[in-house]
């Protein structure tokens, strides 16, 4: 029985392999690297029943995570987020069996905590002392906080336009924070230059292989929370798409272990109408996306014009008979409000995009009668409160409230 | 085996009893009411081992909660928040065994979700259709969202100065939201008048008996997370003090059930220097507090000059050989930063107050060598980001990062 069954790193493009005990970033061919496990041995040695009494964090799946020694784990108790039934919203859109996987209920308030927890833990195991990354906000916040906990120095560069709350998280964690008068791509170039010059660890999305493993745990949890009976459809708001890649990888690993029954859920990549490179590629039956010019959407987290892992996202969609679909900003904001009014869930715009997509896919018949549907809400609405306007009446002390409103 | 072992309501002041199947607010004598359970029967019928495989939410303790029928539960998956070891902060202040119970990792981002989940569920069971409450922000936000999920109409009145994020939560949930040009006491008078006039359900703090039961689950979870071996000291940032009352009630119930070993933890009520009515009463060995004039602190949630349940808070402190202690705003803000820098935890100012108090009590020797100490962080720092200032350097695209900072 091993704590981790991790075996090596491999390139999904050129099939080169790498040692998991050394620092590696991208493959020599330029592709992101993926983590492999000895699933055959694990299948013999570990039964899923072993999970039942473990603590409700993502570390309950330590055999399927890359950290070899428990003392390297850097955790704030992240994971095992609620899987919440959405009966009233479901009735509204004709899906009886509608669930929200609520990634707002996690340290730092977004699913980025999963990637940071596992990424930082493995970085600590590899002896990293200094890392750098560009960010649109939430990933930088999560990595700054987990790096602080690990005693690793983080340097973060973000666009001046990035959400204000996320800057504050980086700053209070003691990260070296810089703004750039530009986009995340400008931040990325500044970071790349410093990494070449100073030899820092590159914690940019998919340039280190371990955040996927953290995000993979969303898929592991969904499977366990459904008692290992997989749902029919999973909708995921897709920017960089690491979560979708992770969920797909998780379920394939669970199938290899023989832990899940039934067929692979159909995975849906949800994007915003004015930033939909994956949707365009899918419609054209392509294997990679093209850069989307002038990208913009209220759902800041999915405003990614070209993802490094686009080919992996598209593979997950094709291989599961899934699809890719875009929704507009009006639908996103309306859905955010409806989720709060009907279900008491203050979701983020990205999550709202995925609910809006579920509605469209039900209307078109792509989601069929009686199917079980899971929507990923990737963060709490608290981090994006600019989307909500409030102008209540102002009373004076002693005033009387009206009875009917 | 019952789903709930609730038996009746009782007054801790005059000992009158009330029916738990009817709507009751305060006792005729003006005191808050508490919920009683048939603990003797439960002791015979329920073993704590039954909990092991239940879902990680506060509803795992349904036998000790007042909702009689599971179909009335209104839940967003709240509870079983992380109990996080704080080794570096602990070393800093000389407490090796220092833990944070992190109530930021819960729907709505504060511990108010516990009171709202149980309070709203019981209100639904009692057939409530319309409720009203005054709030300083977070409670109103939580009750608005859970009321929305239950299909109950909520009317909320808050000071114009209340934190902006909490207004947005009320508004997006569809609550009838009003500001008042004044304090929470002015909001309370406006609500009281409407309740008298219209017969609405009064969801004001301690004017309904069930939020205590929700907050009690913090104590139940701490006990279970420590494998039923109680810690030595629990520090709680104390405004209204409902959480402290709840934790005390929880541990007494667990003792009556025979589920916990060891002595009652010493409970510490932590307040801010410029709003410390409980501390003053405790120093004067009084059983009730006096109204604190001109109260102010950066920790908005504990800015309560006179709590309705003050006598219950003081009882909990006296009966457990605990204490009450005040810290100043400078210490609070410094501690908030230290927790982020050393542990990656972005805590709220109220939680920071409790860590600062732990440091003071360790320095004075009140917390002794080798004791296990739990600090309640009552919410995520994300909801109070005004306390963090950020002024990073602004780079231009193509700039080089400095190597040393």
PDB file of C-alpha atoms in Angstrom, chain B residues 5-209:
ATOM      1  CA  UNK B   5     -35.044  14.050  19.690  1.00  0.00           C
ATOM      2  CA  UNK B   6     -36.338  17.591  20.199  1.00  0.00           C
ATOM      3  CA  UNK B   7     -38.851  17.742  23.028  1.00  0.00           C
ATOM      4  CA  UNK B   8     -39.839  21.318  23.890  1.00  0.00           C
ATOM      5  CA  UNK B   9     -38.800  24.954  24.335  1.00  0.00           C
ATOM      6  CA  UNK B  10     -37.899  26.354  27.753  1.00  0.00           C
ATOM      7  CA  UNK B  11     -36.980  29.665  29.304  1.00  0.00           C
ATOM      8  CA  UNK B  12     -33.533  29.741  30.937  1.00  0.00           C
ATOM      9  CA  UNK B  13     -34.692  32.608  33.188  1.00  0.00           C
ATOM     10  CA  UNK B  14     -38.176  31.723  34.474  1.00  0.00           C
ATOM     11  CA  UNK B  15     -38.317  28.046  33.431  1.00  0.00           C
ATOM     12  CA  UNK B  16     -41.640  28.278  31.612  1.00  0.00           C
ATOM     13  CA  UNK B  17     -41.949  25.689  28.814  1.00  0.00           C
ATOM     14  CA  UNK B  18     -43.431  25.938  25.329  1.00  0.00           C
ATOM     15  CA  UNK B  19     -44.556  23.622  22.544  1.00  0.00           C
ATOM     16  CA  UNK B  20     -41.956  23.112  19.822  1.00  0.00           C
ATOM     17  CA  UNK B  21     -44.644  22.545  17.184  1.00  0.00           C
ATOM     18  CA  UNK B  22     -45.998  26.080  17.493  1.00  0.00           C
ATOM     19  CA  UNK B  23     -44.433  29.412  16.657  1.00  0.00           C
ATOM     20  CA  UNK B  24     -42.869  31.027  19.722  1.00  0.00           C
ATOM     21  CA  UNK B  25     -40.514  33.970  19.862  1.00  0.00           C
ATOM     22  CA  UNK B  26     -39.389  35.311  23.248  1.00  0.00           C
ATOM     23  CA  UNK B  27     -40.655  33.961  26.577  1.00  0.00           C
ATOM     24  CA  UNK B  28     -43.479  35.907  28.221  1.00  0.00           C
ATOM     25  CA  UNK B  29     -40.804  37.137  30.668  1.00  0.00           C
ATOM     26  CA  UNK B  30     -38.794  38.646  27.787  1.00  0.00           C
ATOM     27  CA  UNK B  31     -35.958  36.099  27.784  1.00  0.00           C
ATOM     28  CA  UNK B  32     -34.809  34.152  24.715  1.00  0.00           C
ATOM     29  CA  UNK B  33     -36.054  30.563  24.622  1.00  0.00           C
ATOM     30  CA  UNK B  34     -33.838  27.484  24.359  1.00  0.00           C
ATOM     31  CA  UNK B  35     -34.524  24.123  22.730  1.00  0.00           C
ATOM     32  CA  UNK B  36     -34.600  20.944  24.842  1.00  0.00           C
ATOM     33  CA  UNK B  37     -34.036  17.368  23.647  1.00  0.00           C
ATOM     34  CA  UNK B  38     -34.855  13.990  25.143  1.00  0.00           C
ATOM     35  CA  UNK B  39     -31.185  13.194  25.711  1.00  0.00           C
ATOM     36  CA  UNK B  40     -31.864  10.220  27.932  1.00  0.00           C
ATOM     37  CA  UNK B  41     -33.791   8.422  25.219  1.00  0.00           C
ATOM     38  CA  UNK B  42     -31.256   9.458  22.601  1.00  0.00           C
ATOM     39  CA  UNK B  43     -28.424   8.125  24.753  1.00  0.00           C
ATOM     40  CA  UNK B  44     -30.059   4.700  24.654  1.00  0.00           C
ATOM     41  CA  UNK B  45     -30.959   4.726  20.991  1.00  0.00           C
ATOM     42  CA  UNK B  46     -28.131   6.504  19.144  1.00  0.00           C
ATOM     43  CA  UNK B  47     -24.422   5.747  19.196  1.00  0.00           C
ATOM     44  CA  UNK B  48     -21.873   8.262  17.987  1.00  0.00           C
ATOM     45  CA  UNK B  49     -20.460   5.645  15.613  1.00  0.00           C
ATOM     46  CA  UNK B  50     -23.628   6.133  13.549  1.00  0.00           C
ATOM     47  CA  UNK B  51     -22.158   9.446  12.362  1.00  0.00           C
ATOM     48  CA  UNK B  52     -19.098   8.020  10.658  1.00  0.00           C
ATOM     49  CA  UNK B  53     -20.588   7.503   7.208  1.00  0.00           C
ATOM     50  CA  UNK B  54     -22.958  10.461   7.096  1.00  0.00           C
ATOM     51  CA  UNK B  55     -22.450  13.361   4.696  1.00  0.00           C
ATOM     52  CA  UNK B  56     -20.110  16.141   5.838  1.00  0.00           C
ATOM     53  CA  UNK B  57     -22.743  18.777   6.637  1.00  0.00           C
ATOM     54  CA  UNK B  58     -24.247  19.963   9.919  1.00  0.00           C
ATOM     55  CA  UNK B  59     -27.296  17.801   9.214  1.00  0.00           C
ATOM     56  CA  UNK B  60     -25.238  14.755  10.217  1.00  0.00           C
ATOM     57  CA  UNK B  61     -26.314  15.775  13.733  1.00  0.00           C
ATOM     58  CA  UNK B  62     -30.032  15.727  12.913  1.00  0.00           C
ATOM     59  CA  UNK B  63     -30.948  13.951  16.148  1.00  0.00           C
ATOM     60  CA  UNK B  64     -29.688  17.025  18.040  1.00  0.00           C
ATOM     61  CA  UNK B  65     -31.422  19.525  15.759  1.00  0.00           C
ATOM     62  CA  UNK B  66     -35.018  20.781  16.032  1.00  0.00           C
ATOM     63  CA  UNK B  67     -36.298  19.822  12.557  1.00  0.00           C
ATOM     64  CA  UNK B  68     -38.590  16.801  12.896  1.00  0.00           C
ATOM     65  CA  UNK B  69     -39.049  15.842   9.256  1.00  0.00           C
ATOM     66  CA  UNK B  70     -36.166  15.613   6.777  1.00  0.00           C
ATOM     67  CA  UNK B  71     -38.297  17.000   3.952  1.00  0.00           C
ATOM     68  CA  UNK B  72     -38.277  20.392   5.695  1.00  0.00           C
ATOM     69  CA  UNK B  73     -34.505  20.696   5.616  1.00  0.00           C
ATOM     70  CA  UNK B  74     -33.314  23.701   3.630  1.00  0.00           C
ATOM     71  CA  UNK B  75     -29.646  23.097   2.951  1.00  0.00           C
ATOM     72  CA  UNK B  76     -26.856  24.335   0.721  1.00  0.00           C
ATOM     73  CA  UNK B  77     -24.467  21.728   2.112  1.00  0.00           C
ATOM     74  CA  UNK B  78     -23.346  23.901   5.048  1.00  0.00           C
ATOM     75  CA  UNK B  79     -21.187  22.638   7.889  1.00  0.00           C
ATOM     76  CA  UNK B  80     -18.285  20.327   8.680  1.00  0.00           C
ATOM     77  CA  UNK B  81     -15.981  23.252   8.015  1.00  0.00           C
ATOM     78  CA  UNK B  82     -12.239  22.596   8.144  1.00  0.00           C
ATOM     79  CA  UNK B  83     -10.392  22.328  11.439  1.00  0.00           C
ATOM     80  CA  UNK B  84      -6.992  23.574  10.316  1.00  0.00           C
ATOM     81  CA  UNK B  85      -3.717  23.189  12.188  1.00  0.00           C
ATOM     82  CA  UNK B  86      -1.825  26.499  12.488  1.00  0.00           C
ATOM     83  CA  UNK B  87       1.741  25.382  13.189  1.00  0.00           C
ATOM     84  CA  UNK B  88       3.658  28.497  12.146  1.00  0.00           C
ATOM     85  CA  UNK B  89       1.296  30.982  13.768  1.00  0.00           C
ATOM     86  CA  UNK B  90       1.230  28.742  16.823  1.00  0.00           C
ATOM     87  CA  UNK B  91       5.015  28.688  17.050  1.00  0.00           C
ATOM     88  CA  UNK B  92       4.944  32.465  16.763  1.00  0.00           C
ATOM     89  CA  UNK B  93       2.760  32.838  19.841  1.00  0.00           C
ATOM     90  CA  UNK B  94       3.968  29.857  21.816  1.00  0.00           C
ATOM     91  CA  UNK B  95       0.982  27.556  21.365  1.00  0.00           C
ATOM     92  CA  UNK B  96       2.130  24.316  19.744  1.00  0.00           C
ATOM     93  CA  UNK B  97      -1.311  22.884  19.400  1.00  0.00           C
ATOM     94  CA  UNK B  98      -3.197  25.763  17.772  1.00  0.00           C
ATOM     95  CA  UNK B  99      -6.173  25.139  15.481  1.00  0.00           C
ATOM     96  CA  UNK B 100      -8.505  27.294  13.414  1.00  0.00           C
ATOM     97  CA  UNK B 101     -12.102  26.250  12.915  1.00  0.00           C
ATOM     98  CA  UNK B 102     -12.633  27.953   9.573  1.00  0.00           C
ATOM     99  CA  UNK B 103     -16.173  29.251   9.154  1.00  0.00           C
ATOM    100  CA  UNK B 104     -15.183  31.037   5.967  1.00  0.00           C
ATOM    101  CA  UNK B 105     -15.611  27.731   4.135  1.00  0.00           C
ATOM    102  CA  UNK B 106     -19.406  27.614   4.182  1.00  0.00           C
ATOM    103  CA  UNK B 107     -22.185  28.955   1.927  1.00  0.00           C
ATOM    104  CA  UNK B 108     -22.444  32.773   2.275  1.00  0.00           C
ATOM    105  CA  UNK B 109     -18.886  32.810   3.699  1.00  0.00           C
ATOM    106  CA  UNK B 110     -19.715  33.199   7.388  1.00  0.00           C
ATOM    107  CA  UNK B 111     -20.936  31.089  10.312  1.00  0.00           C
ATOM    108  CA  UNK B 112     -24.298  32.886  10.001  1.00  0.00           C
ATOM    109  CA  UNK B 113     -25.175  30.218   7.433  1.00  0.00           C
ATOM    110  CA  UNK B 114     -25.528  27.678  10.267  1.00  0.00           C
ATOM    111  CA  UNK B 115     -28.120  29.729  12.106  1.00  0.00           C
ATOM    112  CA  UNK B 116     -29.943  30.494   8.888  1.00  0.00           C
ATOM    113  CA  UNK B 117     -30.000  26.889   7.656  1.00  0.00           C
ATOM    114  CA  UNK B 118     -31.496  25.529  10.874  1.00  0.00           C
ATOM    115  CA  UNK B 119     -33.622  28.618  11.594  1.00  0.00           C
ATOM    116  CA  UNK B 120     -35.134  28.671   8.105  1.00  0.00           C
ATOM    117  CA  UNK B 121     -35.678  24.905   8.054  1.00  0.00           C
ATOM    118  CA  UNK B 122     -37.610  25.064  11.319  1.00  0.00           C
ATOM    119  CA  UNK B 123     -39.525  28.138  10.115  1.00  0.00           C
ATOM    120  CA  UNK B 124     -40.526  26.160   7.036  1.00  0.00           C
ATOM    121  CA  UNK B 125     -41.614  23.249   9.236  1.00  0.00           C
ATOM    122  CA  UNK B 126     -43.734  25.691  11.264  1.00  0.00           C
ATOM    123  CA  UNK B 127     -45.381  27.026   8.096  1.00  0.00           C
ATOM    124  CA  UNK B 128     -43.833  30.494   8.112  1.00  0.00           C
ATOM    125  CA  UNK B 129     -44.384  32.424   4.859  1.00  0.00           C
ATOM    126  CA  UNK B 130     -42.943  35.848   5.677  1.00  0.00           C
ATOM    127  CA  UNK B 131     -40.202  36.886   8.072  1.00  0.00           C
ATOM    128  CA  UNK B 132     -38.417  40.097   8.960  1.00  0.00           C
ATOM    129  CA  UNK B 133     -35.155  40.969  10.691  1.00  0.00           C
ATOM    130  CA  UNK B 134     -32.673  43.750  11.360  1.00  0.00           C
ATOM    131  CA  UNK B 135     -29.028  42.988  10.559  1.00  0.00           C
ATOM    132  CA  UNK B 136     -25.529  44.408  10.483  1.00  0.00           C
ATOM    133  CA  UNK B 137     -25.054  42.486   7.252  1.00  0.00           C
ATOM    134  CA  UNK B 138     -23.967  38.862   7.338  1.00  0.00           C
ATOM    135  CA  UNK B 139     -26.963  37.403   9.154  1.00  0.00           C
ATOM    136  CA  UNK B 140     -29.322  39.233   6.825  1.00  0.00           C
ATOM    137  CA  UNK B 141     -27.431  37.907   3.825  1.00  0.00           C
ATOM    138  CA  UNK B 142     -27.555  34.320   5.046  1.00  0.00           C
ATOM    139  CA  UNK B 143     -31.217  34.455   6.068  1.00  0.00           C
ATOM    140  CA  UNK B 144     -32.182  36.087   2.748  1.00  0.00           C
ATOM    141  CA  UNK B 145     -30.508  33.344   0.736  1.00  0.00           C
ATOM    142  CA  UNK B 146     -31.844  30.430   2.787  1.00  0.00           C
ATOM    143  CA  UNK B 147     -35.314  32.029   2.856  1.00  0.00           C
ATOM    144  CA  UNK B 148     -35.196  32.252  -0.936  1.00  0.00           C
ATOM    145  CA  UNK B 149     -34.354  28.559  -1.127  1.00  0.00           C
ATOM    146  CA  UNK B 150     -37.290  27.785   1.182  1.00  0.00           C
ATOM    147  CA  UNK B 151     -39.710  29.992  -0.738  1.00  0.00           C
ATOM    148  CA  UNK B 152     -40.179  32.246   2.316  1.00  0.00           C
ATOM    149  CA  UNK B 153     -40.400  36.004   1.780  1.00  0.00           C
ATOM    150  CA  UNK B 154     -37.779  37.912   3.799  1.00  0.00           C
ATOM    151  CA  UNK B 155     -37.776  41.598   4.731  1.00  0.00           C
ATOM    152  CA  UNK B 156     -34.402  42.869   5.889  1.00  0.00           C
ATOM    153  CA  UNK B 157     -33.454  46.258   7.346  1.00  0.00           C
ATOM    154  CA  UNK B 158     -29.775  47.205   7.684  1.00  0.00           C
ATOM    155  CA  UNK B 159     -27.769  50.341   8.493  1.00  0.00           C
ATOM    156  CA  UNK B 160     -26.623  52.293   5.414  1.00  0.00           C
ATOM    157  CA  UNK B 161     -23.109  51.693   6.734  1.00  0.00           C
ATOM    158  CA  UNK B 162     -23.353  47.886   6.625  1.00  0.00           C
ATOM    159  CA  UNK B 163     -20.777  46.105   4.423  1.00  0.00           C
ATOM    160  CA  UNK B 164     -21.606  46.456   0.761  1.00  0.00           C
ATOM    161  CA  UNK B 165     -21.215  42.804  -0.157  1.00  0.00           C
ATOM    162  CA  UNK B 166     -23.887  41.735   2.300  1.00  0.00           C
ATOM    163  CA  UNK B 167     -26.441  44.081   0.740  1.00  0.00           C
ATOM    164  CA  UNK B 168     -25.795  42.505  -2.599  1.00  0.00           C
ATOM    165  CA  UNK B 169     -26.456  39.062  -1.204  1.00  0.00           C
ATOM    166  CA  UNK B 170     -29.812  40.168   0.234  1.00  0.00           C
ATOM    167  CA  UNK B 171     -30.765  41.896  -2.994  1.00  0.00           C
ATOM    168  CA  UNK B 172     -29.869  39.086  -5.379  1.00  0.00           C
ATOM    169  CA  UNK B 173     -31.790  36.639  -3.166  1.00  0.00           C
ATOM    170  CA  UNK B 174     -34.906  38.724  -3.754  1.00  0.00           C
ATOM    171  CA  UNK B 175     -35.315  39.891  -0.160  1.00  0.00           C
ATOM    172  CA  UNK B 176     -37.189  43.133   0.457  1.00  0.00           C
ATOM    173  CA  UNK B 177     -34.187  45.182   1.523  1.00  0.00           C
ATOM    174  CA  UNK B 178     -34.296  48.540   3.317  1.00  0.00           C
ATOM    175  CA  UNK B 179     -31.532  50.767   4.582  1.00  0.00           C
ATOM    176  CA  UNK B 180     -31.896  52.842   7.695  1.00  0.00           C
ATOM    177  CA  UNK B 181     -30.102  56.084   8.341  1.00  0.00           C
ATOM    178  CA  UNK B 182     -28.959  54.863  11.737  1.00  0.00           C
ATOM    179  CA  UNK B 183     -27.729  51.872  13.716  1.00  0.00           C
ATOM    180  CA  UNK B 184     -28.850  48.260  13.938  1.00  0.00           C
ATOM    181  CA  UNK B 185     -30.937  49.270  16.959  1.00  0.00           C
ATOM    182  CA  UNK B 186     -32.899  51.658  14.718  1.00  0.00           C
ATOM    183  CA  UNK B 187     -33.338  48.858  12.204  1.00  0.00           C
ATOM    184  CA  UNK B 188     -34.551  46.667  15.058  1.00  0.00           C
ATOM    185  CA  UNK B 189     -37.230  49.146  16.082  1.00  0.00           C
ATOM    186  CA  UNK B 190     -38.507  49.457  12.522  1.00  0.00           C
ATOM    187  CA  UNK B 191     -38.696  45.663  12.242  1.00  0.00           C
ATOM    188  CA  UNK B 192     -40.407  45.285  15.633  1.00  0.00           C
ATOM    189  CA  UNK B 193     -43.103  47.753  14.629  1.00  0.00           C
ATOM    190  CA  UNK B 194     -43.811  45.933  11.364  1.00  0.00           C
ATOM    191  CA  UNK B 195     -43.958  42.587  13.164  1.00  0.00           C
ATOM    192  CA  UNK B 196     -46.494  43.894  15.701  1.00  0.00           C
ATOM    193  CA  UNK B 197     -48.568  45.411  12.916  1.00  0.00           C
ATOM    194  CA  UNK B 198     -48.454  42.643  10.288  1.00  0.00           C
ATOM    195  CA  UNK B 199     -47.884  39.481  12.317  1.00  0.00           C
ATOM    196  CA  UNK B 200     -44.712  38.493  10.439  1.00  0.00           C
ATOM    197  CA  UNK B 201     -42.283  35.951  11.892  1.00  0.00           C
ATOM    198  CA  UNK B 202     -39.547  37.698  13.881  1.00  0.00           C
ATOM    199  CA  UNK B 203     -36.169  36.346  12.777  1.00  0.00           C
ATOM    200  CA  UNK B 204     -34.176  38.785  14.914  1.00  0.00           C
ATOM    201  CA  UNK B 205     -31.216  37.319  16.821  1.00  0.00           C
ATOM    202  CA  UNK B 206     -32.466  35.227  19.765  1.00  0.00           C
ATOM    203  CA  UNK B 207     -36.062  36.272  19.163  1.00  0.00           C
ATOM    204  CA  UNK B 208     -36.462  32.919  17.417  1.00  0.00           C
ATOM    205  CA  UNK B 209     -35.063  29.930  19.317  1.00  0.00           C
TER     206      UNK B 209
END
